[in-house]
Amino acid sequence: MPLIKPLNPPITDWHGRSVWLIGASSGIGLATAKALHAAGARVVVSARNAGLLQQFVDHHPGAQAVVLDVADVAAIATAARYVQTQQGLDVVMYCAGYYQAMRATDYSLPEMLRHLDINYTGALRVLDAVLPELLPQQRGHISLISSVAGFRGLPQSMAYGPTKAALINLAEALHYDVSPHGIGVSLINPGFVETPLVANNDFPMPALITPDKAASEILNGWRKGQFHIHFPKRFTRMLLLMRLLPYRWYFALVRRGTGM
């Protein structure tokens, strides 16, 4: 019996549990879908790339794929009803993401808005579709993948970081409202993970881990009923501490560490 009650109902058995992963054609989403399928979950994967989704279904018997664009409100609502009808909504994981490095010297409003639409507004559209299903059933779990880039402002993260900061705040506010209804909320903040999202980074990525390792950390966090799942700890704990620094110290430390 834990000394401190977990913030979410722990998920210790995945057999027969339905999980809908949105943005699961590659990276962390795909690795988590594989791990969940291996653990016995009934997995539904969604993304825009039908071919990649079909590859997953072909190699994971019983899994289903729903092609989906997170910018399409009507399609998300239809997909949510389909998943609920087919196998129920137990866990919904939003892992769609978009990233391009940007600084003020190459500012692009279309790129800023594209980040916002995929990384944040897409999550709002999904919540609009699933909350009316989850709240009446008084159980379930919502998981949002943010990033340590949302902790504080970082160089080259002018477009990406603010959207992840918004997700962090959203998850915190959401937890207040849905936890009394038996619905868990987990906020996932990865450090650097070896995915297509960061393949073009031209700077060192400390403590880089594989998507499989990230998936293992996520399932472990769900098993413990954690609200905040962050990894790898040797990197993320340092960044969490840096959130406490005064701006003068923080800016100086980041400039020194990144050379920017």
Backbone as JSON, one array per atom type, in Angstrom:
{
  "sequence": "MPLIKPLNPPITDWHGRSVWLIGASSGIGLATAKALHAAGARVVVSARNAGLLQQFVDHHPGAQAVVLDVADVAAIATAARYVQTQQGLDVVMYCAGYYQAMRATDYSLPEMLRHLDINYTGALRVLDAVLPELLPQQRGHISLISSVAGFRGLPQSMAYGPTKAALINLAEALHYDVSPHGIGVSLINPGFVETPLVANNDFPMPALITPDKAASEILNGWRKGQFHIHFPKRFTRMLLLMRLLPYRWYFALVRRGTGM",
  "N": [[0.85, -1.2, 0.0], [0.77, 2.11, -1.04], [2.36, 4.97, 0.48], [1.61, 7.51, -0.26], [-1.25, 8.51, -1.89], [-1.87, 7.78, -5.3], [-2.22, 10.16, -8.01], [-3.81, 9.46, -10.11], [-6.07, 6.77, -11.06], [-4.31, 3.81, -10.92], [-3.1, 1.97, -13.75], [-2.82, -1.21, -14.14], [-3.34, -3.56, -15.44], [-3.68, -4.42, -18.73], [-5.17, -6.06, -20.32], [-7.83, -6.48, -22.46], [-8.46, -3.81, -22.29], [-9.34, -0.79, -23.85], [-7.5, 1.33, -26.01], [-7.02, 4.38, -27.55], [-4.9, 5.85, -29.73], [-3.77, 8.84, -30.93], [-2.0, 10.09, -33.51], [-0.12, 8.13, -34.06], [1.54, 6.97, -35.98], [4.25, 6.93, -36.09], [7.34, 7.29, -34.18], [7.04, 8.14, -30.69], [4.32, 7.62, -30.28], [3.78, 5.4, -31.96], [5.57, 3.48, -30.87], [4.5, 3.25, -28.3], [1.97, 2.25, -28.9], [2.69, -0.29, -29.86], [3.8, -1.41, -27.52], [1.58, -1.43, -25.84], [-0.15, -3.14, -27.22], [1.3, -5.52, -27.02], [1.01, -5.87, -24.3], [-1.56, -6.64, -24.06], [-3.66, -4.91, -24.61], [-6.5, -3.53, -26.37], [-6.0, -2.01, -29.25], [-6.31, 1.04, -30.99], [-5.13, 2.87, -33.64], [-4.44, 6.12, -34.87], [-3.78, 8.47, -37.46], [-2.57, 10.56, -40.14], [-1.31, 9.17, -42.17], [-2.16, 6.59, -44.0], [-0.89, 4.3, -44.97], [1.26, 3.73, -43.19], [-0.2, 3.25, -40.87], [-1.6, 0.97, -41.66], [0.49, -0.84, -41.88], [1.11, -1.2, -39.2], [-1.26, -2.42, -38.25], [-1.25, -4.76, -39.78], [0.8, -6.2, -38.61], [0.02, -6.53, -36.03], [-2.21, -8.33, -34.73], [-5.71, -7.91, -34.35], [-5.58, -5.23, -33.78], [-6.76, -1.96, -34.71], [-7.15, 0.57, -37.25], [-7.69, 4.01, -37.78], [-7.85, 6.37, -40.07], [-6.93, 9.74, -39.79], [-7.1, 13.27, -39.6], [-5.95, 15.7, -37.48], [-6.82, 18.24, -37.71], [-9.4, 18.22, -38.57], [-12.45, 18.67, -37.47], [-15.0, 17.43, -37.67], [-14.3, 14.88, -38.59], [-12.83, 13.92, -36.42], [-14.79, 13.76, -34.43], [-16.47, 11.82, -35.58], [-14.69, 9.65, -35.64], [-14.24, 9.25, -32.9], [-16.78, 8.42, -32.04], [-16.95, 6.07, -33.49], [-14.83, 4.5, -32.4], [-15.73, 4.3, -29.77], [-18.11, 2.87, -30.17], [-17.16, 0.5, -31.32], [-15.3, -0.64, -29.46], [-15.25, 0.71, -27.09], [-14.18, 3.49, -25.01], [-11.47, 3.64, -23.18], [-8.82, 4.54, -22.65], [-7.44, 7.47, -23.91], [-5.03, 8.8, -25.93], [-3.21, 11.57, -26.8], [-0.89, 12.08, -29.12], [-0.06, 13.4, -31.34], [2.15, 15.5, -33.12], [4.18, 18.32, -34.1], [7.15, 19.79, -35.29], [9.41, 22.36, -35.95], [12.48, 23.95, -35.93], [12.81, 27.31, -34.83], [13.7, 30.74, -34.84], [13.6, 34.23, -33.88], [14.76, 35.61, -35.96], [14.08, 34.21, -38.23], [11.36, 34.28, -38.35], [8.1, 32.98, -38.89], [4.81, 33.38, -39.51], [2.84, 31.55, -40.65], [4.1, 29.09, -40.01], [4.18, 29.24, -37.21], [1.44, 29.14, -36.65], [0.81, 26.66, -37.69], [2.16, 24.91, -35.96], [0.69, 25.51, -33.65], [-1.85, 24.59, -34.4], [-1.58, 21.8, -34.8], [-0.2, 20.81, -32.51], [-1.53, 21.83, -30.26], [-4.26, 22.89, -30.66], [-5.35, 20.72, -31.97], [-5.45, 18.83, -29.92], [-7.44, 20.01, -28.36], [-9.63, 19.68, -30.02], [-9.87, 16.91, -29.98], [-10.48, 16.49, -27.26], [-12.98, 17.74, -27.23], [-14.44, 15.85, -28.58], [-14.21, 13.49, -27.06], [-14.71, 13.95, -24.32], [-17.57, 14.18, -23.86], [-18.18, 11.5, -24.06], [-16.63, 10.18, -22.14], [-17.17, 11.38, -19.6], [-19.92, 10.71, -18.8], [-19.62, 7.94, -18.41], [-18.03, 7.77, -16.22], [-15.39, 6.9, -15.85], [-12.11, 6.21, -17.16], [-9.29, 7.48, -19.07], [-7.18, 10.16, -19.93], [-4.47, 11.11, -21.86], [-1.86, 13.32, -22.49], [0.71, 14.18, -24.65], [3.27, 16.26, -24.08], [6.14, 18.22, -23.75], [9.5, 18.68, -22.56], [10.28, 21.05, -23.56], [8.27, 22.77, -23.07], [8.55, 23.63, -20.48], [10.12, 25.98, -19.94], [11.1, 28.9, -21.82], [13.15, 28.21, -24.66], [16.09, 28.37, -26.77], [15.6, 28.44, -30.31], [13.09, 27.38, -30.13], [10.8, 28.81, -30.56], [8.39, 28.45, -31.95], [7.54, 25.86, -31.28], [7.81, 25.41, -28.44], [5.9, 27.17, -26.99], [3.43, 25.94, -27.64], [3.63, 23.5, -26.38], [3.89, 24.3, -23.74], [1.33, 25.28, -23.4], [-0.12, 22.88, -23.53], [0.75, 21.66, -21.17], [-0.38, 23.31, -19.2], [-3.05, 22.95, -19.87], [-3.46, 20.19, -19.3], [-3.1, 20.22, -16.53], [-5.23, 21.88, -15.66], [-7.35, 20.36, -16.63], [-7.22, 18.06, -15.08], [-8.22, 18.83, -12.56], [-10.97, 19.0, -13.07], [-11.91, 16.55, -14.15], [-11.01, 14.41, -12.59], [-12.68, 14.04, -10.26], [-14.67, 12.6, -11.44], [-13.76, 10.07, -11.81], [-11.93, 9.87, -13.84], [-8.75, 9.62, -15.14], [-5.88, 11.74, -15.71], [-2.96, 12.15, -17.53], [0.11, 13.78, -17.9], [2.6, 13.9, -20.2], [5.96, 14.43, -20.46], [8.47, 14.24, -22.45], [12.08, 14.14, -22.75], [14.73, 14.39, -25.05], [13.97, 12.32, -27.7], [14.6, 9.73, -29.97], [13.24, 10.3, -32.74], [11.41, 10.91, -35.86], [10.7, 13.57, -35.55], [12.79, 15.02, -34.42], [14.87, 14.61, -36.09], [16.21, 16.37, -37.77], [17.56, 18.13, -36.17], [20.26, 20.28, -35.47], [21.92, 20.43, -33.32], [23.5, 19.38, -30.22], [21.87, 16.7, -28.52], [21.22, 16.01, -25.46], [21.15, 13.04, -23.41], [19.67, 11.42, -25.14], [17.1, 9.15, -26.01], [15.58, 6.01, -27.03], [12.48, 5.47, -28.89], [11.21, 3.13, -27.94], [12.16, 2.93, -25.32], [11.01, 5.25, -24.3], [8.28, 4.55, -24.51], [8.21, 2.48, -22.64], [8.68, 3.91, -20.29], [6.36, 5.45, -20.2], [4.26, 3.54, -19.91], [5.03, 2.57, -17.44], [4.64, 4.82, -15.85], [1.84, 5.1, -16.06], [1.13, 2.74, -14.76], [1.85, 3.32, -12.16], [0.06, 5.29, -11.56], [0.69, 7.94, -12.03], [0.52, 11.5, -12.46], [2.29, 13.33, -13.71], [4.47, 12.34, -16.07], [7.69, 12.01, -16.82], [10.76, 11.92, -18.63], [14.09, 11.18, -19.97], [14.96, 10.72, -16.55], [17.43, 11.68, -15.6], [17.9, 13.86, -17.14], [15.48, 15.34, -17.29], [14.9, 16.01, -14.63], [16.83, 17.91, -14.03], [16.02, 20.0, -15.71], [13.54, 20.55, -14.6], [14.32, 21.61, -12.15], [15.54, 23.9, -13.08], [13.41, 25.47, -13.73], [12.88, 26.89, -11.5], [14.7, 28.88, -11.27], [15.7, 32.36, -11.11], [15.08, 34.7, -13.8], [17.39, 36.05, -14.77], [19.52, 34.34, -14.06], [18.65, 32.01, -15.27], [18.53, 32.61, -18.09], [21.24, 33.17, -18.55], [22.44, 30.7, -17.93], [21.29, 28.94, -19.81], [22.14, 30.11, -22.21], [24.89, 29.76, -21.96], [25.0, 26.97, -21.93], [24.0, 26.23, -24.41], [25.29, 27.76, -26.26], [24.09, 29.87, -27.52]],
  "CA": [[0.0, 0.0, 0.0], [1.64, 3.29, -1.1], [2.18, 5.96, 1.53], [0.93, 8.65, -0.86], [-2.22, 8.06, -2.88], [-1.56, 8.29, -6.64], [-3.15, 11.17, -8.52], [-4.7, 8.79, -11.06], [-6.24, 5.34, -10.86], [-3.24, 3.07, -11.59], [-3.49, 1.01, -14.78], [-1.88, -2.31, -13.95], [-3.7, -4.68, -16.32], [-4.15, -3.88, -20.01], [-5.94, -7.06, -21.07], [-9.2, -6.08, -22.75], [-8.65, -2.36, -22.15], [-9.27, -0.09, -25.13], [-6.65, 2.52, -26.05], [-7.03, 5.09, -28.84], [-3.71, 6.69, -29.83], [-3.91, 9.77, -32.05], [-0.65, 10.49, -33.86], [0.63, 6.93, -33.72], [2.14, 6.33, -37.16], [5.71, 6.88, -35.91], [7.83, 7.88, -32.95], [6.58, 7.7, -29.37], [2.98, 7.07, -30.41], [3.87, 4.06, -32.53], [6.22, 2.6, -29.89], [3.55, 3.01, -27.21], [0.94, 1.34, -29.43], [3.27, -1.64, -29.88], [3.93, -1.89, -26.15], [0.24, -1.68, -25.32], [-0.65, -4.36, -27.88], [2.01, -6.63, -26.39], [0.51, -6.01, -22.94], [-2.92, -7.16, -24.1], [-4.68, -3.9, -24.85], [-7.16, -3.42, -27.68], [-5.37, -0.77, -29.7], [-6.74, 1.74, -32.2], [-4.15, 3.9, -33.98], [-4.9, 7.13, -35.82], [-2.83, 9.44, -38.02], [-2.95, 10.87, -41.53], [-0.65, 8.26, -43.1], [-2.89, 5.32, -44.01], [0.03, 3.21, -45.22], [1.96, 3.39, -41.96], [-1.17, 2.65, -39.96], [-1.89, -0.39, -42.1], [1.64, -1.67, -41.51], [0.96, -1.56, -37.78], [-2.37, -3.36, -38.12], [-0.85, -6.03, -40.39], [1.75, -6.9, -37.73], [-0.52, -6.58, -34.68], [-3.56, -8.88, -34.87], [-6.74, -7.34, -33.5], [-5.49, -3.76, -33.76], [-7.54, -1.25, -35.73], [-6.61, 1.86, -37.69], [-8.64, 5.01, -38.23], [-7.11, 7.48, -40.67], [-7.48, 10.94, -39.16], [-6.38, 14.54, -39.59], [-6.36, 16.35, -36.24], [-7.4, 19.55, -38.04], [-10.75, 17.99, -39.07], [-13.32, 18.52, -36.3], [-16.05, 16.45, -37.94], [-13.69, 13.55, -38.68], [-12.47, 13.49, -35.06], [-16.03, 13.37, -33.75], [-16.89, 10.55, -36.17], [-13.75, 8.62, -35.2], [-14.48, 8.98, -31.48], [-18.01, 7.61, -31.94], [-16.63, 4.74, -34.03], [-14.04, 3.77, -31.42], [-16.6, 4.01, -28.63], [-19.05, 1.84, -30.58], [-16.46, -0.74, -31.62], [-14.66, -1.29, -28.33], [-15.28, 1.56, -25.92], [-13.08, 4.44, -24.79], [-10.87, 3.52, -21.85], [-7.68, 5.46, -22.61], [-7.25, 8.28, -25.12], [-3.69, 9.39, -25.86], [-2.93, 12.52, -27.89], [0.55, 12.12, -29.35], [0.25, 14.11, -32.59], [3.07, 16.59, -32.87], [4.89, 18.93, -35.23], [8.26, 20.61, -34.79], [10.45, 22.95, -36.78], [13.23, 24.94, -35.17], [12.55, 28.67, -35.28], [14.14, 31.87, -34.04], [12.97, 35.47, -34.31], [15.36, 36.05, -37.22], [13.41, 33.55, -39.37], [9.97, 34.17, -37.9], [7.1, 32.68, -39.92], [3.48, 33.23, -38.92], [2.22, 30.27, -41.03], [4.7, 28.0, -39.24], [3.7, 29.38, -35.83], [0.05, 28.69, -36.59], [0.78, 25.21, -37.93], [2.5, 24.3, -34.67], [-0.45, 25.67, -32.75], [-2.99, 23.78, -34.85], [-1.33, 20.37, -34.6], [0.26, 20.45, -31.17], [-2.44, 22.23, -29.18], [-5.68, 22.94, -31.03], [-5.76, 19.35, -32.27], [-5.82, 18.21, -28.64], [-8.73, 20.57, -27.96], [-10.66, 19.03, -30.85], [-10.05, 15.55, -29.47], [-11.22, 16.6, -26.01], [-14.36, 18.07, -27.58], [-15.1, 14.63, -29.04], [-14.18, 12.37, -26.12], [-15.24, 14.25, -22.99], [-18.98, 13.78, -23.71], [-18.26, 10.04, -23.95], [-15.96, 9.72, -20.92], [-17.78, 11.87, -18.37], [-21.07, 9.92, -18.34], [-19.27, 6.58, -17.99], [-17.37, 7.91, -14.92], [-14.12, 6.19, -15.84], [-11.31, 6.43, -18.36], [-7.99, 8.14, -18.87], [-6.74, 11.03, -21.02], [-3.03, 11.33, -21.76], [-1.38, 14.33, -23.43], [2.17, 14.25, -24.77], [3.82, 17.6, -24.21], [7.58, 18.17, -23.94], [10.27, 19.53, -21.65], [10.39, 22.36, -24.2], [7.2, 23.59, -22.52], [8.85, 24.06, -19.12], [10.51, 27.38, -20.02], [11.54, 29.24, -23.16], [14.44, 27.69, -25.08], [16.5, 28.81, -28.1], [15.1, 27.73, -31.49], [11.81, 26.75, -29.81], [9.79, 29.86, -30.54], [7.12, 27.93, -32.46], [7.19, 24.59, -30.65], [7.73, 25.49, -26.99], [4.65, 27.72, -26.46], [2.33, 25.0, -27.78], [3.8, 22.48, -25.35], [3.55, 24.95, -22.48], [-0.14, 25.32, -23.34], [-0.58, 21.53, -23.2], [1.02, 21.42, -19.76], [-1.41, 24.03, -18.46], [-4.33, 22.29, -20.17], [-3.54, 18.94, -18.55], [-3.27, 20.55, -15.11], [-6.6, 22.36, -15.47], [-8.26, 19.25, -16.91], [-7.19, 17.11, -13.96], [-9.14, 19.31, -11.53], [-12.37, 18.83, -13.43], [-12.35, 15.19, -14.5], [-10.65, 13.4, -11.58], [-13.82, 13.65, -9.42], [-15.54, 11.7, -12.21], [-13.09, 8.8, -11.98], [-11.14, 9.9, -15.08], [-7.37, 10.01, -14.94], [-5.19, 12.6, -16.69], [-1.51, 12.11, -17.4], [0.9, 14.72, -18.69], [3.85, 13.23, -20.54], [6.97, 15.39, -20.9], [9.73, 13.59, -22.8], [13.25, 14.89, -23.19], [15.04, 14.09, -26.44], [13.67, 10.95, -28.11], [15.06, 9.52, -31.34], [12.07, 10.2, -33.61], [11.49, 11.79, -37.04], [10.47, 14.95, -35.16], [14.05, 15.7, -34.08], [15.91, 14.08, -36.97], [16.95, 17.45, -38.43], [18.22, 19.02, -35.21], [21.69, 20.45, -35.74], [22.58, 20.72, -32.06], [23.58, 18.19, -29.37], [20.63, 16.33, -27.8], [21.68, 15.21, -24.31], [20.32, 11.96, -22.86], [18.77, 10.94, -26.2], [16.65, 7.79, -25.79], [14.8, 5.42, -28.12], [11.02, 5.46, -28.68], [10.83, 1.98, -27.12], [12.42, 3.3, -23.93], [9.98, 6.22, -23.95], [7.05, 3.81, -24.3], [8.34, 1.76, -21.37], [8.51, 4.9, -19.22], [4.95, 5.86, -20.18], [3.48, 2.46, -19.29], [5.4, 2.52, -16.03], [3.95, 5.94, -15.21], [0.42, 4.74, -15.94], [1.02, 1.68, -13.76], [1.99, 3.95, -10.85], [-0.96, 6.31, -11.37], [1.32, 9.26, -12.03], [0.01, 12.58, -13.31], [3.4, 13.85, -14.52], [5.39, 11.3, -16.5], [8.77, 12.7, -17.54], [11.91, 11.03, -18.84], [14.81, 10.42, -18.94], [15.01, 11.49, -15.31], [18.73, 12.35, -15.42], [17.82, 15.11, -17.9], [14.27, 16.11, -16.99], [14.97, 16.56, -13.27], [17.64, 19.12, -14.11], [15.2, 21.05, -16.3], [12.53, 20.93, -13.62], [14.97, 22.5, -11.19], [15.82, 25.17, -13.74], [12.18, 26.27, -13.74], [12.85, 27.68, -10.27], [15.74, 29.92, -11.28], [15.36, 33.7, -11.6], [15.34, 34.82, -15.24], [18.79, 36.43, -15.06], [20.33, 33.12, -13.96], [18.18, 31.03, -16.25], [18.99, 33.0, -19.43], [22.71, 33.02, -18.61], [22.78, 29.28, -17.91], [20.9, 28.33, -21.09], [23.06, 30.62, -23.25], [26.18, 29.1, -21.78], [24.88, 25.56, -22.24], [23.66, 26.0, -25.82], [26.11, 28.58, -27.14], [23.23, 30.77, -28.3]],
  "C": [[0.88, 1.25, 0.0], [1.32, 4.28, 0.0], [1.4, 7.17, 1.02], [0.01, 8.13, -1.96], [-1.88, 8.63, -4.25], [-2.63, 9.26, -7.13], [-4.14, 10.6, -9.52], [-4.95, 7.36, -10.64], [-5.14, 4.58, -11.61], [-3.8, 2.09, -12.62], [-2.44, -0.11, -14.75], [-2.14, -3.5, -14.87], [-4.32, -4.12, -17.6], [-5.03, -4.85, -20.78], [-7.4, -6.62, -21.22], [-9.46, -4.6, -22.66], [-8.44, -1.69, -23.5], [-8.39, 1.16, -25.03], [-6.69, 3.1, -27.47], [-5.86, 6.07, -28.83], [-3.79, 7.54, -31.09], [-2.54, 10.39, -32.33], [0.31, 9.35, -33.64], [1.24, 6.23, -34.92], [3.65, 6.22, -37.05], [6.05, 7.35, -34.51], [7.27, 7.28, -31.68], [5.2, 7.05, -29.47], [2.99, 5.64, -30.92], [4.49, 3.08, -31.53], [5.28, 2.28, -28.74], [2.43, 2.08, -27.66], [1.45, -0.09, -29.46], [3.36, -2.23, -28.47], [2.58, -2.23, -25.55], [-0.36, -2.96, -25.93], [0.0, -5.59, -27.25], [1.51, -6.91, -24.98], [-0.93, -6.49, -22.89], [-4.02, -6.17, -24.35], [-5.3, -4.04, -26.24], [-6.81, -2.04, -28.23], [-6.01, -0.26, -30.98], [-5.73, 2.85, -32.45], [-4.73, 4.84, -35.02], [-3.75, 8.04, -36.22], [-3.3, 9.72, -39.44], [-2.42, 9.83, -42.51], [-1.28, 6.87, -43.04], [-1.94, 4.13, -44.18], [0.76, 2.76, -43.97], [1.02, 2.75, -40.94], [-1.47, 1.21, -40.34], [-0.74, -1.34, -41.79], [1.53, -2.12, -40.06], [-0.12, -2.62, -37.61], [-1.98, -4.74, -38.66], [0.03, -6.86, -39.45], [1.24, -7.03, -36.29], [-1.99, -7.03, -34.74], [-4.54, -8.29, -33.85], [-6.71, -5.84, -33.41], [-6.32, -3.18, -34.9], [-6.88, 0.08, -36.05], [-7.75, 2.75, -38.16], [-7.84, 6.18, -38.76], [-7.76, 8.79, -40.23], [-6.53, 12.12, -39.29], [-6.85, 15.31, -38.37], [-6.87, 17.77, -36.47], [-8.87, 19.43, -38.43], [-11.68, 17.68, -37.9], [-14.35, 17.42, -36.51], [-15.48, 15.03, -37.98], [-13.3, 13.03, -37.3], [-13.71, 13.02, -34.31], [-16.53, 12.02, -34.26], [-16.0, 9.41, -35.69], [-13.98, 8.26, -33.74], [-15.73, 8.12, -31.3], [-17.75, 6.19, -32.43], [-15.86, 3.91, -33.01], [-14.9, 3.38, -30.22], [-17.56, 2.86, -28.96], [-18.36, 0.49, -30.74], [-15.92, -1.43, -30.37], [-14.61, -0.44, -27.06], [-14.06, 2.46, -25.83], [-12.6, 4.29, -23.35], [-9.73, 4.51, -21.68], [-7.57, 6.17, -23.95], [-5.91, 8.99, -24.97], [-3.47, 10.29, -27.08], [-1.43, 12.66, -28.05], [0.91, 12.73, -30.7], [1.17, 15.28, -32.27], [3.77, 17.06, -34.13], [5.98, 19.83, -34.66], [9.16, 21.07, -35.93], [11.16, 24.0, -35.92], [12.95, 26.34, -35.73], [13.11, 29.68, -34.28], [13.51, 33.13, -34.61], [13.5, 35.96, -35.65], [14.78, 35.35, -38.44], [11.94, 33.3, -39.05], [9.01, 33.94, -39.07], [5.75, 32.48, -39.25], [2.79, 31.94, -39.36], [2.79, 29.08, -40.25], [4.26, 28.05, -37.78], [2.29, 28.81, -35.71], [-0.08, 27.19, -36.86], [1.15, 24.44, -36.67], [1.31, 24.35, -33.71], [-1.58, 24.71, -33.11], [-2.78, 22.3, -34.55], [-1.06, 20.04, -33.14], [-0.75, 20.76, -30.08], [-3.92, 22.18, -29.58], [-6.2, 21.56, -31.4], [-6.18, 18.61, -31.0], [-7.16, 18.72, -28.15], [-9.87, 19.92, -28.75], [-10.93, 17.6, -30.36], [-10.82, 15.58, -28.15], [-12.7, 16.9, -26.26], [-15.13, 16.81, -27.98], [-15.2, 13.57, -27.96], [-14.76, 12.69, -24.75], [-16.72, 13.9, -22.84], [-19.18, 12.27, -23.61], [-17.72, 9.57, -22.59], [-16.69, 10.15, -19.65], [-18.99, 11.06, -17.91], [-20.69, 8.52, -17.85], [-18.48, 6.56, -16.68], [-16.11, 7.05, -14.79], [-13.39, 6.5, -17.14], [-10.04, 7.17, -18.03], [-7.67, 8.94, -20.13], [-5.27, 11.32, -20.82], [-2.59, 12.29, -22.87], [0.14, 14.32, -23.46], [2.58, 15.69, -25.03], [5.32, 17.46, -24.46], [8.25, 19.01, -22.88], [10.48, 20.92, -22.25], [9.3, 23.31, -23.72], [7.47, 24.09, -21.12], [9.17, 25.56, -19.06], [11.0, 27.63, -21.44], [12.95, 28.75, -23.45], [14.8, 28.25, -26.46], [15.96, 27.87, -29.18], [13.73, 27.09, -31.27], [10.66, 27.75, -29.77], [8.42, 29.37, -31.0], [6.63, 26.73, -31.65], [6.92, 24.74, -29.15], [6.41, 26.05, -26.46], [3.47, 26.75, -26.58], [2.42, 23.9, -26.73], [3.54, 23.05, -23.95], [2.03, 25.01, -22.3], [-0.71, 23.95, -22.99], [-0.37, 21.21, -21.73], [-0.08, 22.07, -18.91], [-2.78, 23.38, -18.66], [-4.5, 21.02, -19.35], [-3.77, 19.21, -17.06], [-4.7, 21.0, -14.82], [-7.61, 21.23, -15.65], [-8.35, 18.29, -15.73], [-8.15, 17.53, -12.85], [-10.57, 18.88, -11.82], [-12.8, 17.39, -13.64], [-12.0, 14.14, -13.45], [-11.8, 13.07, -10.63], [-14.79, 12.7, -10.12], [-14.87, 10.35, -12.48], [-12.21, 8.72, -13.21], [-9.74, 10.4, -14.76], [-6.87, 10.93, -16.04], [-3.7, 12.45, -16.46], [-0.87, 13.06, -18.4], [2.26, 14.09, -18.93], [4.82, 14.26, -21.13], [8.28, 14.66, -21.2], [10.85, 14.62, -22.97], [13.48, 14.57, -24.66], [14.81, 12.6, -26.72], [13.98, 10.83, -29.6], [13.89, 9.24, -32.27], [12.27, 11.07, -34.85], [11.35, 13.26, -36.69], [11.77, 15.71, -34.92], [15.18, 15.31, -35.02], [16.77, 15.18, -37.59], [17.62, 18.42, -37.45], [19.72, 19.07, -35.47], [22.46, 20.83, -34.47], [22.61, 19.46, -31.2], [22.27, 17.96, -28.63], [21.01, 15.43, -26.63], [20.66, 14.18, -23.88], [19.29, 11.46, -23.87], [18.41, 9.48, -25.94], [15.84, 7.31, -26.98], [13.31, 5.55, -27.85], [10.56, 4.29, -27.81], [11.05, 2.27, -25.64], [11.38, 4.3, -23.44], [8.66, 5.51, -23.66], [7.06, 3.06, -22.97], [8.13, 2.71, -20.19], [7.05, 5.31, -19.07], [4.1, 4.79, -19.51], [3.79, 2.32, -17.8], [4.72, 3.65, -15.25], [2.47, 5.68, -15.04], [0.21, 3.7, -14.85], [1.07, 2.26, -12.34], [0.92, 5.01, -10.57], [-0.41, 7.72, -11.35], [0.55, 10.25, -12.9], [1.11, 13.05, -14.26], [4.38, 12.72, -14.8], [6.48, 11.99, -17.33], [10.0, 11.81, -17.57], [12.79, 11.6, -19.96], [15.08, 11.3, -17.73], [16.33, 12.25, -15.14], [18.78, 13.69, -16.16], [16.64, 15.96, -17.44], [14.29, 16.7, -15.57], [15.77, 17.85, -13.24], [16.81, 20.28, -14.67], [14.08, 21.49, -15.37], [13.1, 21.87, -12.57], [15.22, 23.88, -11.8], [14.59, 26.06, -13.84], [12.13, 27.22, -12.54], [13.82, 28.85, -10.28], [15.17, 31.28, -11.67], [15.78, 33.84, -13.06], [16.79, 35.16, -15.55], [19.7, 35.2, -15.04], [19.95, 32.12, -15.04], [18.69, 31.36, -17.65], [20.49, 32.78, -19.57], [23.1, 31.55, -18.7], [22.45, 28.61, -19.24], [21.81, 28.82, -22.21], [24.41, 29.93, -23.17], [26.11, 27.63, -22.24], [24.63, 25.28, -23.71], [24.56, 26.79, -26.78], [25.32, 29.57, -27.97], [22.92, 32.04, -27.52]]
}
